[in-house]
Coordinates of C-alpha atoms and ligand atoms in Angstrom, one line a residue:
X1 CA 145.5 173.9 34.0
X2 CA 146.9 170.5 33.1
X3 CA 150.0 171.2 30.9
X4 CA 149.7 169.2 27.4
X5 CA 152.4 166.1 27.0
X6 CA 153.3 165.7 23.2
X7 CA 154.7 162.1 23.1
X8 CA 156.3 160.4 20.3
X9 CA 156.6 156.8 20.2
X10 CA 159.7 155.8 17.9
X11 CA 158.6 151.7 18.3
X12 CA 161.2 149.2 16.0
X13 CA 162.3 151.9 14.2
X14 CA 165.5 154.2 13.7
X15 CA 169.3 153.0 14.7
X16 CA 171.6 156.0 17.0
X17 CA 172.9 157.5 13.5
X18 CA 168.9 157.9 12.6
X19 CA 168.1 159.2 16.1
X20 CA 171.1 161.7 15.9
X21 CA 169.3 162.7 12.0
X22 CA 166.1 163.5 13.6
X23 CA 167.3 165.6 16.4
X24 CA 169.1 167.9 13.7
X25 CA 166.4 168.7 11.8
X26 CA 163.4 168.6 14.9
X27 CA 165.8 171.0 17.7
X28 CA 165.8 174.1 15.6
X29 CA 161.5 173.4 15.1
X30 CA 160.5 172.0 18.2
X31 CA 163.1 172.1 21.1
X32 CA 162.0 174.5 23.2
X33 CA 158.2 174.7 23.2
X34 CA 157.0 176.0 26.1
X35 CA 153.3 175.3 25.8
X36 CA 153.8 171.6 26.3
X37 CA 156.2 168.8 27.6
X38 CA 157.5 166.7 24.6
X39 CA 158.3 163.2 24.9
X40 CA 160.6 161.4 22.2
X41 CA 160.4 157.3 23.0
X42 CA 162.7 155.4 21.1
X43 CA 163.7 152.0 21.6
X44 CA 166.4 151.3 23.8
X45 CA 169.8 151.3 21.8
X46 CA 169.2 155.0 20.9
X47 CA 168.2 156.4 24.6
X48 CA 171.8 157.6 25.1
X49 CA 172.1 159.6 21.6
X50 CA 168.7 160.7 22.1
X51 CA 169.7 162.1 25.8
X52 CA 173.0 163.8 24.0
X53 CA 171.0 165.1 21.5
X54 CA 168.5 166.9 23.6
X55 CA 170.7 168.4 25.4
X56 CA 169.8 172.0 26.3
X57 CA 166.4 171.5 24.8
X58 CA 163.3 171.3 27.1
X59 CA 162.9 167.8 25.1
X60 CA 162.2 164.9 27.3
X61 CA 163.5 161.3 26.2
X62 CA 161.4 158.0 27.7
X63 CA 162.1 154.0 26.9
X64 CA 159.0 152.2 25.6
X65 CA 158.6 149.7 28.4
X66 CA 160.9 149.2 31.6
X67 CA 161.4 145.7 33.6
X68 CA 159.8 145.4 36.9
X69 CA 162.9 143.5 38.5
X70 CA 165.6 145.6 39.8
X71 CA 168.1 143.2 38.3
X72 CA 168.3 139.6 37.7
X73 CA 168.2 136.5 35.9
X74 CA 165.7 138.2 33.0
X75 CA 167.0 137.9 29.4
X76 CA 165.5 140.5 27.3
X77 CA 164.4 143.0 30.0
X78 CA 165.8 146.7 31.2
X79 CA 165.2 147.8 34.3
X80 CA 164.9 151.1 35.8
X81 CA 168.1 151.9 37.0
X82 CA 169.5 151.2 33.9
X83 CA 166.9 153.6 31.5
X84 CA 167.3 156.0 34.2
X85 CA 171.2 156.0 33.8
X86 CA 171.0 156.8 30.3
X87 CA 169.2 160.4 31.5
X88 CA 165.2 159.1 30.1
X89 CA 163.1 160.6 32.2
X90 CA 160.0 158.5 31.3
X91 CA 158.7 155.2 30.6
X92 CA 155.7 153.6 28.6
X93 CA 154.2 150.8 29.9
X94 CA 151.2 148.7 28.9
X95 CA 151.3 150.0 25.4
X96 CA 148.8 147.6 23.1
X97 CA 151.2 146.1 21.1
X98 CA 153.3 145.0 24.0
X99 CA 150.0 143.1 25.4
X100 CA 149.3 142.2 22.0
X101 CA 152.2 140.4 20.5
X102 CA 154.4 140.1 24.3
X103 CA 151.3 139.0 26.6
X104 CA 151.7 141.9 28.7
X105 CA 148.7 141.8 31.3
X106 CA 147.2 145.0 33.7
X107 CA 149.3 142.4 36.1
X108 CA 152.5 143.2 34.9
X109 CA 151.2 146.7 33.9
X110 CA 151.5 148.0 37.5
X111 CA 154.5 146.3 38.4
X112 CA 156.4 147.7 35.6
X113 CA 154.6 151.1 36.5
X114 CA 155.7 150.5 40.1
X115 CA 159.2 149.6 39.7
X116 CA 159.2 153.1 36.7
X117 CA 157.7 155.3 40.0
X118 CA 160.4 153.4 42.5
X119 CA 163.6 154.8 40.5
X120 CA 161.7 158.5 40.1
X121 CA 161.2 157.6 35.7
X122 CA 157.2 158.9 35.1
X123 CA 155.6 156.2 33.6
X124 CA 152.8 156.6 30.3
X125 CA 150.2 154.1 31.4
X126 CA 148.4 153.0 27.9
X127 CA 145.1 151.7 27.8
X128 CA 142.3 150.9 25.4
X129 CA 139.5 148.7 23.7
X130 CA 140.0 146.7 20.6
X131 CA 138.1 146.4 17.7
X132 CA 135.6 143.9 18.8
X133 CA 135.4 145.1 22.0
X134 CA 133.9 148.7 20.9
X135 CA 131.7 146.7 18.6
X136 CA 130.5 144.5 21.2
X137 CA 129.7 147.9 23.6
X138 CA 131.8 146.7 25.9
X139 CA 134.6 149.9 25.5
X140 CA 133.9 151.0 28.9
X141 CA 134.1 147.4 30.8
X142 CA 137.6 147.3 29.2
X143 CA 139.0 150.3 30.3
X144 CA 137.2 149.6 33.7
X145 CA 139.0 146.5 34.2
X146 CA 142.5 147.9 32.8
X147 CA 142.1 150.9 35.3
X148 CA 140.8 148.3 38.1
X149 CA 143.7 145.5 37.8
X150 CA 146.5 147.7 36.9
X151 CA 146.5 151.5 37.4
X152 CA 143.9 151.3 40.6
X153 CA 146.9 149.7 42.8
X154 CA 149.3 152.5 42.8
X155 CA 149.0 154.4 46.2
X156 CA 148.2 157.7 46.1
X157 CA 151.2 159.5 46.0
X158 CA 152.2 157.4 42.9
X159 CA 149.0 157.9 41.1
X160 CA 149.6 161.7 41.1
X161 CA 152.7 161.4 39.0
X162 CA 151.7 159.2 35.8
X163 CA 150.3 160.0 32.8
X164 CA 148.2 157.7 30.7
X165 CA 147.3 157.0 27.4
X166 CA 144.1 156.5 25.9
X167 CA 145.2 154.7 23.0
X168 CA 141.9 152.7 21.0
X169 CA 143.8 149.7 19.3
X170 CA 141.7 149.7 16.2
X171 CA 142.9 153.5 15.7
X172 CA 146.9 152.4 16.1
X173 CA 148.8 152.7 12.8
X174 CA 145.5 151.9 10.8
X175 CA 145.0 155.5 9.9
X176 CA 141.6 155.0 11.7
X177 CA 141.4 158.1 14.2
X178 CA 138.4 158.4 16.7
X179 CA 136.8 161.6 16.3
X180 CA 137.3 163.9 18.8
X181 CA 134.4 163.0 20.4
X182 CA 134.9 159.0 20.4
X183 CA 138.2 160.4 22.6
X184 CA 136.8 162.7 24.7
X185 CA 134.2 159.8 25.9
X186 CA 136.7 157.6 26.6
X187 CA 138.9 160.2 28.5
X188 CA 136.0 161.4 30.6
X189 CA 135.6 157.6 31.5
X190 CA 138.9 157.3 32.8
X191 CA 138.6 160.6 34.2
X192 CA 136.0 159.1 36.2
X193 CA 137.3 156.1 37.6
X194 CA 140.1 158.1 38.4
X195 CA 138.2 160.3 40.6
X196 CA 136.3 157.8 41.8
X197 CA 139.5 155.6 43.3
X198 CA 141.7 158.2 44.0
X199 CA 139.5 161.6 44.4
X200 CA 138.5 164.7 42.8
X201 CA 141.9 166.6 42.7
X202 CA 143.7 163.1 41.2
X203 CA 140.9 163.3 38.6
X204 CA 141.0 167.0 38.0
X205 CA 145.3 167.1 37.5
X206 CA 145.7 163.5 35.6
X207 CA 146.8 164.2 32.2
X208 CA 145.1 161.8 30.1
X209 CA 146.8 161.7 26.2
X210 CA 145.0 160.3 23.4
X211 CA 146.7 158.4 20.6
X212 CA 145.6 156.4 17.5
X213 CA 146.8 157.8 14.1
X214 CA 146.9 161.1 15.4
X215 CA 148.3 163.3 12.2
X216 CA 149.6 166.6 11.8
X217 CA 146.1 167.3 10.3
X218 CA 143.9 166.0 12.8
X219 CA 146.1 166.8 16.0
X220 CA 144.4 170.4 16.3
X221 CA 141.0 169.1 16.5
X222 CA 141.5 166.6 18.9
X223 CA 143.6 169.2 21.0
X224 CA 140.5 171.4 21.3
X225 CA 138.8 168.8 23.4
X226 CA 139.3 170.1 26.8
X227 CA 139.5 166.2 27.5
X228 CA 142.6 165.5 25.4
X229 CA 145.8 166.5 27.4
X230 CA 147.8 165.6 25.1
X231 CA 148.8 162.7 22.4
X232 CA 151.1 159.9 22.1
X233 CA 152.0 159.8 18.4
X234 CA 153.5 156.4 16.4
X235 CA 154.4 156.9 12.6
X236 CA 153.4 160.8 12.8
X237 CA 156.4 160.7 15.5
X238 CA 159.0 159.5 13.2
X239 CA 159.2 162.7 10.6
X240 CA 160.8 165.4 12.5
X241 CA 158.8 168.2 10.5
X242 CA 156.0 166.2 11.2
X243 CA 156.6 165.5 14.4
X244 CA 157.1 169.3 14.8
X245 CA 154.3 170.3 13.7
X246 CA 152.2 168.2 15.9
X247 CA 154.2 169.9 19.1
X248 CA 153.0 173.2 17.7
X249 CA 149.9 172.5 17.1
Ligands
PGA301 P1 150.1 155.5 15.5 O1 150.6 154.7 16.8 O2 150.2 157.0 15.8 O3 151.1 155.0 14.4 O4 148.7 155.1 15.2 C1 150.2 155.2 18.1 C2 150.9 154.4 19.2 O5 151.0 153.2 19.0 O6 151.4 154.9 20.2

């Protein structure tokens, strides 16, 4: 059985004193679920109150990208030495709006993957079709080529400990969920071209997380696809009741 990972993605939002807020009020509801690993991402200048505020909670705390350099001349990045020191655990890479707005390819992708595998951080591999691309049929091509070009060069020993995250774009922050179903295809896709590159038993225990305006009114549905392992959550993820309730779904 593939154990569900409940993810929250903070994004640009909430400062350490915020962070510290959350915890208060989402520890008592949330912090010791044993039915699931949670996941709380937020952005960098909070993973250490996040870390001391998770103590003694099964609660996990990830960055939301990590640089591929181990150190260096590179303004603006974090490695993963550094997210690892702050006691994250986890790391997203490749999320949409990060090859949106910051040119983020399946290139960098793996080498940011790579270098979260290298320092022992698991990494949350996002992938997904826009818009036009659904609308064109061409939703499978794209995950094809994402898998192909970014996830398909790990070795095999790294592939067996990442999770990734199915994540439509047109269904992020637009209040625009795929049904269950629209998921489930799109996971059994992956699932696919996971088996295919790396073998049944990668395919059977990769835990593939959906996300796209996933809602504490919609998570149960999507949960009951024996697809869905799992979601990564954006707004929903920033309410700690919310949030909660998602976890518990
Ligand atoms: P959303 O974001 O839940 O706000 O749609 C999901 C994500 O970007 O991870």
């Amino acid at each position: 059985m593939r154990k569900p990972v409940m993810a929250g993605n903070w994004k640009m939002y909430k400062t350490p004193a915020e962070t510290l807020a959350f915890f208060e009020k989402f520890r008592p509801l949330a912090g010791n679920a044993a039915h699931c690993e949670v996941v709380i991402c937020p952005p960098f200048t909070n993973l250490f109150a996040a870390v001391e505020a998770a103590k003694g909670t099964a609660i996990r705390i990830g960055a939301q990208n990590i640089g591929w350099a181990k150190e260096g001349a590179f303004t603006g990045e974090v490695s993963g030495s550094m997210i690892q020191a702050t006691g994250a655990t986890h790391a997203l890479v490749g999320h949409s709006e990060r090859r949106q707005y910051f040119a983020e390819s399946d290139e960098t992708v793996l080498k940011r993957s790579q270098a979260a595998l290298e320092i022992g951080l698991t990494p949350i591999v996002c992938v997904g079709e826009r818009l036009d691309e659904r609308e064109g049929g061409r939703t499978e091509s794209v995950l094809t080529q994402q898998f192909q070009n970014g996830i398909a060069g790990l070795t095999e020993q790294q592939f067996a400990r990442i999770v990734i995250a199915y994540e439509p774009v047109w269904a992020i922050g637009t209040g625009k969920t795929a049904t269950p179903e629209i998921a489930a295809d799109a996971h059994r896709v992956i699932r696919g071209l996971v088996r295919a590159k790396f073998g049944k038993g990668a395919g059977d225990a990769i835990r593939i997380l959906y996300g796209g305006s996933v809602k504490p009114d919609n998570v149960k549905s999507l949960m009951a696809q024996p697809e869905i392992d799992g979601v990564l959550v954006g707004g929903a993820s920033l309410d700690p009741a919310g949030f909660a309730s998602i976890v518990n779904f």
